[in-house]
Coordinates of N, CA and C in Angstrom, one line a residue:
Q1 N -4.8 12.0 17.5 CA -5.3 10.7 17.1 C -4.4 10.1 16.1
A2 N -4.0 8.9 16.3 CA -3.2 8.2 15.3 C -3.9 7.9 14.0
R3 N -3.2 8.1 12.9 CA -3.9 7.9 11.6 C -2.8 7.7 10.5
L4 N -3.3 7.3 9.4 CA -2.5 7.1 8.2 C -3.1 8.1 7.1
V5 N -2.2 8.7 6.4 CA -2.6 9.7 5.3 C -1.8 9.3 4.0
E6 N -2.5 9.0 3.0 CA -1.9 8.7 1.7 C -1.8 10.0 0.8
S7 N -0.8 10.0 -0.1 CA -0.7 11.1 -1.0 C 0.1 10.6 -2.2
G8 N 0.1 11.4 -3.3 CA 0.9 11.0 -4.5 C 0.1 10.5 -5.6
G9 N -1.2 10.3 -5.4 CA -2.1 9.8 -6.5 C -2.2 10.9 -7.6
G10 N -2.9 10.5 -8.7 CA -3.1 11.4 -9.8 C -3.5 10.7 -11.1
L11 N -3.5 11.5 -12.2 CA -3.8 11.0 -13.5 C -2.5 10.8 -14.3
V12 N -2.3 9.7 -14.8 CA -1.0 9.4 -15.6 C -1.4 8.5 -16.8
Q13 N -0.6 8.7 -17.8 CA -0.8 7.9 -19.0 C -0.2 6.5 -18.8
A14 N -0.8 5.5 -19.6 CA -0.3 4.2 -19.5 C 1.2 4.2 -19.8
G15 N 2.0 3.4 -19.0 CA 3.4 3.3 -19.2 C 4.1 4.3 -18.3
G16 N 3.4 5.2 -17.6 CA 4.0 6.2 -16.8 C 4.2 5.6 -15.3
S17 N 4.7 6.5 -14.5 CA 5.0 6.2 -13.1 C 4.4 7.1 -12.1
L18 N 4.2 6.6 -10.9 CA 3.8 7.5 -9.8 C 4.4 6.9 -8.5
R19 N 4.6 7.8 -7.5 CA 5.1 7.3 -6.2 C 4.1 7.7 -5.2
L20 N 3.5 6.7 -4.5 CA 2.5 7.0 -3.4 C 3.3 7.0 -2.1
S21 N 2.8 7.8 -1.2 CA 3.3 7.9 0.2 C 2.2 7.6 1.2
C22 N 2.5 7.0 2.3 CA 1.6 6.8 3.4 C 2.3 7.3 4.7
A23 N 1.9 8.4 5.1 CA 2.5 9.0 6.3 C 1.7 8.7 7.6
A24 N 2.3 8.2 8.6 CA 1.7 7.8 9.8 C 2.0 8.8 10.9
S25 N 1.0 9.1 11.7 CA 1.2 10.0 12.9 C 1.2 9.0 14.1
G26 N 2.1 9.3 15.0 CA 2.2 8.4 16.1 C 3.4 7.4 15.9
D27 N 4.2 7.4 16.9 CA 5.4 6.5 16.8 C 5.1 5.0 16.8
T28 N 3.9 4.7 17.2 CA 3.5 3.2 17.3 C 3.7 2.6 15.9
Y29 N 3.3 3.4 14.9 CA 3.2 2.8 13.5 C 4.6 2.5 12.9
S30 N 5.6 3.0 13.5 CA 7.0 2.7 13.0 C 7.3 1.2 13.2
T31 N 6.6 0.5 14.1 CA 6.9 -0.9 14.4 C 5.7 -1.8 13.9
Y32 N 4.8 -1.2 13.1 CA 3.7 -2.0 12.6 C 4.1 -2.5 11.2
H33 N 3.5 -3.6 10.9 CA 3.6 -4.1 9.5 C 2.6 -3.3 8.7
K34 N 3.0 -3.1 7.4 CA 2.1 -2.2 6.6 C 1.9 -2.8 5.2
A35 N 0.8 -2.3 4.6 CA 0.5 -2.9 3.2 C -0.3 -1.8 2.4
W36 N -0.3 -2.0 1.1 CA -1.1 -1.3 0.2 C -2.2 -2.2 -0.3
F37 N -3.4 -1.7 -0.4 CA -4.5 -2.3 -1.0 C -5.1 -1.3 -2.0
R38 N -5.9 -1.8 -2.9 CA -6.6 -0.9 -3.9 C -8.1 -1.3 -4.1
Q39 N -8.9 -0.3 -4.3 CA -10.3 -0.5 -4.4 C -10.9 0.1 -5.7
V40 N -11.6 -0.7 -6.4 CA -12.3 -0.2 -7.6 C -13.8 -0.3 -7.3
P41 N -14.5 0.7 -7.6 CA -16.0 0.7 -7.3 C -16.6 -0.6 -7.8
G42 N -17.4 -1.2 -7.0 CA -18.1 -2.4 -7.4 C -17.3 -3.7 -7.3
K43 N -16.0 -3.6 -6.9 CA -15.2 -4.8 -6.8 C -14.6 -4.9 -5.4
E44 N -14.2 -6.1 -5.1 CA -13.6 -6.3 -3.7 C -12.3 -5.6 -3.6
L45 N -11.9 -5.3 -2.3 CA -10.6 -4.7 -2.0 C -9.6 -5.7 -2.4
E46 N -8.5 -5.2 -3.1 CA -7.5 -6.1 -3.6 C -6.1 -5.8 -3.0
F47 N -5.5 -6.8 -2.5 CA -4.1 -6.7 -1.9 C -3.1 -6.3 -3.0
V48 N -2.2 -5.4 -2.7 CA -1.2 -4.9 -3.7 C 0.2 -5.3 -3.2
A49 N 0.6 -4.9 -2.0 CA 1.9 -5.2 -1.5 C 2.0 -5.1 0.0
F50 N 3.0 -5.8 0.6 CA 3.1 -5.8 2.0 C 4.6 -5.6 2.3
I51 N 4.9 -5.0 3.5 CA 6.2 -4.8 4.0 C 6.2 -5.0 5.5
S52 N 7.0 -5.8 6.0 CA 7.1 -6.0 7.5 C 7.7 -4.8 8.1
W53 N 7.7 -4.7 9.4 CA 8.0 -3.5 10.1 C 9.5 -3.1 10.0
K54 N 10.3 -4.1 9.8 CA 11.8 -3.9 9.6 C 12.1 -3.9 8.1
G55 N 11.1 -4.2 7.3 CA 11.4 -4.3 5.9 C 12.0 -5.6 5.4
G56 N 12.1 -6.5 6.2 CA 12.8 -7.8 5.8 C 11.9 -8.7 5.0
N57 N 10.6 -8.6 5.1 CA 9.7 -9.4 4.4 C 8.8 -8.5 3.5
I58 N 8.8 -8.8 2.2 CA 8.1 -8.0 1.2 C 7.4 -9.0 0.3
Y59 N 6.1 -8.7 0.0 CA 5.3 -9.5 -0.9 C 4.5 -8.7 -1.8
Y60 N 4.2 -9.2 -3.0 CA 3.5 -8.4 -4.0 C 2.4 -9.3 -4.6
A61 N 1.3 -8.7 -5.0 CA 0.3 -9.4 -5.8 C 0.9 -9.7 -7.1
D62 N 0.5 -10.8 -7.7 CA 1.1 -11.2 -9.0 C 0.9 -10.1 -10.1
S63 N -0.2 -9.4 -10.0 CA -0.6 -8.4 -11.0 C 0.3 -7.2 -11.0
V64 N 1.1 -7.0 -9.9 CA 2.0 -5.8 -9.9 C 3.4 -6.2 -9.7
K65 N 3.7 -7.4 -9.6 CA 5.1 -7.9 -9.4 C 6.0 -7.5 -10.6
G66 N 7.1 -6.9 -10.3 CA 8.0 -6.4 -11.3 C 7.8 -5.0 -11.8
R67 N 6.6 -4.4 -11.4 CA 6.3 -3.1 -11.8 C 6.2 -2.1 -10.6
F68 N 5.8 -2.7 -9.4 CA 5.7 -1.9 -8.2 C 6.7 -2.2 -7.2
T69 N 7.2 -1.2 -6.4 CA 8.1 -1.5 -5.3 C 7.6 -0.8 -4.1
I70 N 7.5 -1.6 -3.0 CA 7.1 -1.1 -1.7 C 8.4 -0.8 -0.9
S71 N 8.3 0.2 -0.1 CA 9.5 0.5 0.8 C 9.0 1.3 2.0
R72 N 9.8 1.5 3.0 CA 9.4 2.3 4.1 C 10.6 3.0 4.8
D73 N 10.4 4.1 5.4 CA 11.4 4.8 6.1 C 10.8 5.0 7.5
N74 N 11.3 4.2 8.5 CA 10.7 4.3 9.8 C 11.2 5.5 10.6
T75 N 12.2 6.1 10.1 CA 12.7 7.4 10.8 C 11.7 8.5 10.4
K76 N 11.0 8.4 9.3 CA 10.0 9.4 8.9 C 8.6 8.8 9.0
N77 N 8.5 7.6 9.5 CA 7.2 7.0 9.7 C 6.3 7.0 8.5
T78 N 7.0 6.7 7.4 CA 6.3 6.8 6.0 C 6.6 5.6 5.2
M79 N 5.6 5.1 4.5 CA 5.7 4.0 3.6 C 5.5 4.5 2.2
Y80 N 6.1 3.8 1.2 CA 6.0 4.3 -0.2 C 5.6 3.1 -1.1
L81 N 5.0 3.5 -2.2 CA 4.8 2.6 -3.3 C 5.2 3.2 -4.6
Q82 N 6.3 2.8 -5.1 CA 6.8 3.2 -6.4 C 6.1 2.4 -7.5
M83 N 5.3 3.0 -8.4 CA 4.6 2.3 -9.4 C 5.1 2.7 -10.8
S84 N 5.5 1.7 -11.5 CA 6.1 2.0 -12.9 C 5.3 1.1 -13.9
D85 N 5.5 1.5 -15.2 CA 4.8 0.8 -16.3 C 3.3 0.7 -15.9
L86 N 2.7 1.7 -15.5 CA 1.3 1.7 -15.1 C 0.4 1.3 -16.3
K87 N -0.7 0.6 -15.9 CA -1.7 0.1 -16.9 C -3.1 0.6 -16.5
P88 N -4.0 0.8 -17.5 CA -5.3 1.2 -17.2 C -6.0 0.4 -16.1
E89 N -5.7 -0.9 -16.0 CA -6.2 -1.8 -15.0 C -5.7 -1.5 -13.6
D90 N -4.7 -0.6 -13.5 CA -4.2 -0.2 -12.2 C -5.0 0.9 -11.6
T91 N -5.9 1.5 -12.4 CA -6.8 2.5 -11.9 C -7.6 2.1 -10.7
A92 N -7.5 2.8 -9.6 CA -8.1 2.4 -8.3 C -7.9 3.5 -7.3
L93 N -8.6 3.3 -6.2 CA -8.3 4.1 -5.0 C -7.3 3.3 -4.2
Y94 N -6.1 3.8 -3.9 CA -5.1 3.1 -3.2 C -5.1 3.5 -1.7
L95 N -5.2 2.4 -0.9 CA -5.2 2.6 0.6 C -4.0 2.0 1.3
C96 N -3.5 2.6 2.3 CA -2.5 2.0 3.1 C -3.1 1.5 4.4
A97 N -2.5 0.4 4.9 CA -3.0 -0.2 6.1 C -1.9 -0.6 7.0
A98 N -2.1 -0.6 8.3 CA -1.1 -1.0 9.3 C -1.7 -2.0 10.3
G99 N -0.8 -2.9 10.7 CA -1.3 -3.9 11.6 C -0.1 -4.3 12.5
N100 N -0.4 -4.6 13.8 CA 0.6 -5.0 14.7 C 1.0 -6.4 14.5
I101 N 0.0 -7.3 14.4 CA 0.2 -8.7 14.1 C -0.5 -9.1 12.9
V102 N 0.2 -9.5 11.9 CA -0.4 -9.8 10.6 C 0.0 -11.2 10.1
P103 N -0.7 -12.2 10.5 CA -0.3 -13.6 10.1 C -0.5 -13.9 8.6
V104 N -1.6 -13.3 8.1 CA -1.9 -13.5 6.7 C -1.9 -12.1 6.0
Y105 N -0.8 -11.8 5.3 CA -0.5 -10.4 4.9 C -1.5 -9.9 3.9
Y106 N -2.1 -10.8 3.1 CA -3.0 -10.3 2.0 C -4.5 -10.2 2.4
K107 N -4.7 -10.5 3.7 CA -6.1 -10.4 4.2 C -6.4 -9.1 4.8
E108 N -7.4 -8.3 4.4 CA -7.6 -7.0 4.9 C -8.0 -7.0 6.4
D109 N -8.6 -8.1 6.9 CA -9.0 -8.2 8.2 C -7.9 -8.2 9.2
E110 N -6.7 -8.4 8.7 CA -5.5 -8.5 9.6 C -5.0 -7.1 10.0
Y111 N -5.5 -6.1 9.4 CA -5.0 -4.7 9.6 C -6.1 -3.9 10.4
D112 N -5.6 -3.2 11.4 CA -6.5 -2.5 12.2 C -6.6 -1.0 12.0
T113 N -5.7 -0.4 11.1 CA -5.7 1.0 10.9 C -5.6 1.2 9.4
W114 N -6.4 2.1 8.9 CA -6.5 2.4 7.4 C -6.5 3.9 7.1
G115 N -5.9 4.2 6.0 CA -6.0 5.6 5.5 C -7.3 5.8 4.7
Q116 N -7.4 7.0 4.2 CA -8.6 7.3 3.4 C -8.4 7.0 1.9
G117 N -7.2 6.9 1.5 CA -6.9 6.5 0.1 C -6.5 7.7 -0.7
T118 N -5.8 7.4 -1.8 CA -5.4 8.3 -2.8 C -5.8 7.7 -4.2
Q119 N -6.4 8.5 -5.0 CA -6.9 8.0 -6.3 C -5.8 8.0 -7.4
V120 N -5.7 6.8 -8.0 CA -4.7 6.7 -9.2 C -5.6 6.4 -10.4
T121 N -5.4 7.2 -11.4 CA -6.1 7.0 -12.7 C -5.1 6.9 -13.8
V122 N -5.2 5.8 -14.6 CA -4.2 5.5 -15.7 C -5.0 5.5 -17.0
S123 N -4.7 6.5 -17.8 CA -5.4 6.6 -19.1 C -4.7 5.8 -20.2
S124 N -5.4 5.3 -21.1 CA -4.9 4.4 -22.2 C -4.4 5.3 -23.4

């Protein structure tokens, strides 16, 4: 069964770094557009970053621009999110998503496959 699995989350102090990974099973996902979203309990799902399937188009939420870097390795069917200068407000469950056709990259409804998430906690 095709799926996405996130890893790399954890507890880090403010100013620290983490690298998240999203591994996909199934060759189909190597040609899918992908994104990272994050969820805080009681709040709406928030778009974080997007990368097109060839990596030519990349977009970030204003809140993470300059601190986070999204990338992907289609030979490994894996997407990454390098997070630097982390802040307590970055604390959330980070989920990766994949979609074949994504006209509006920041809208969660555009993606048809989601992982279970990896928790990132940033202490002050």
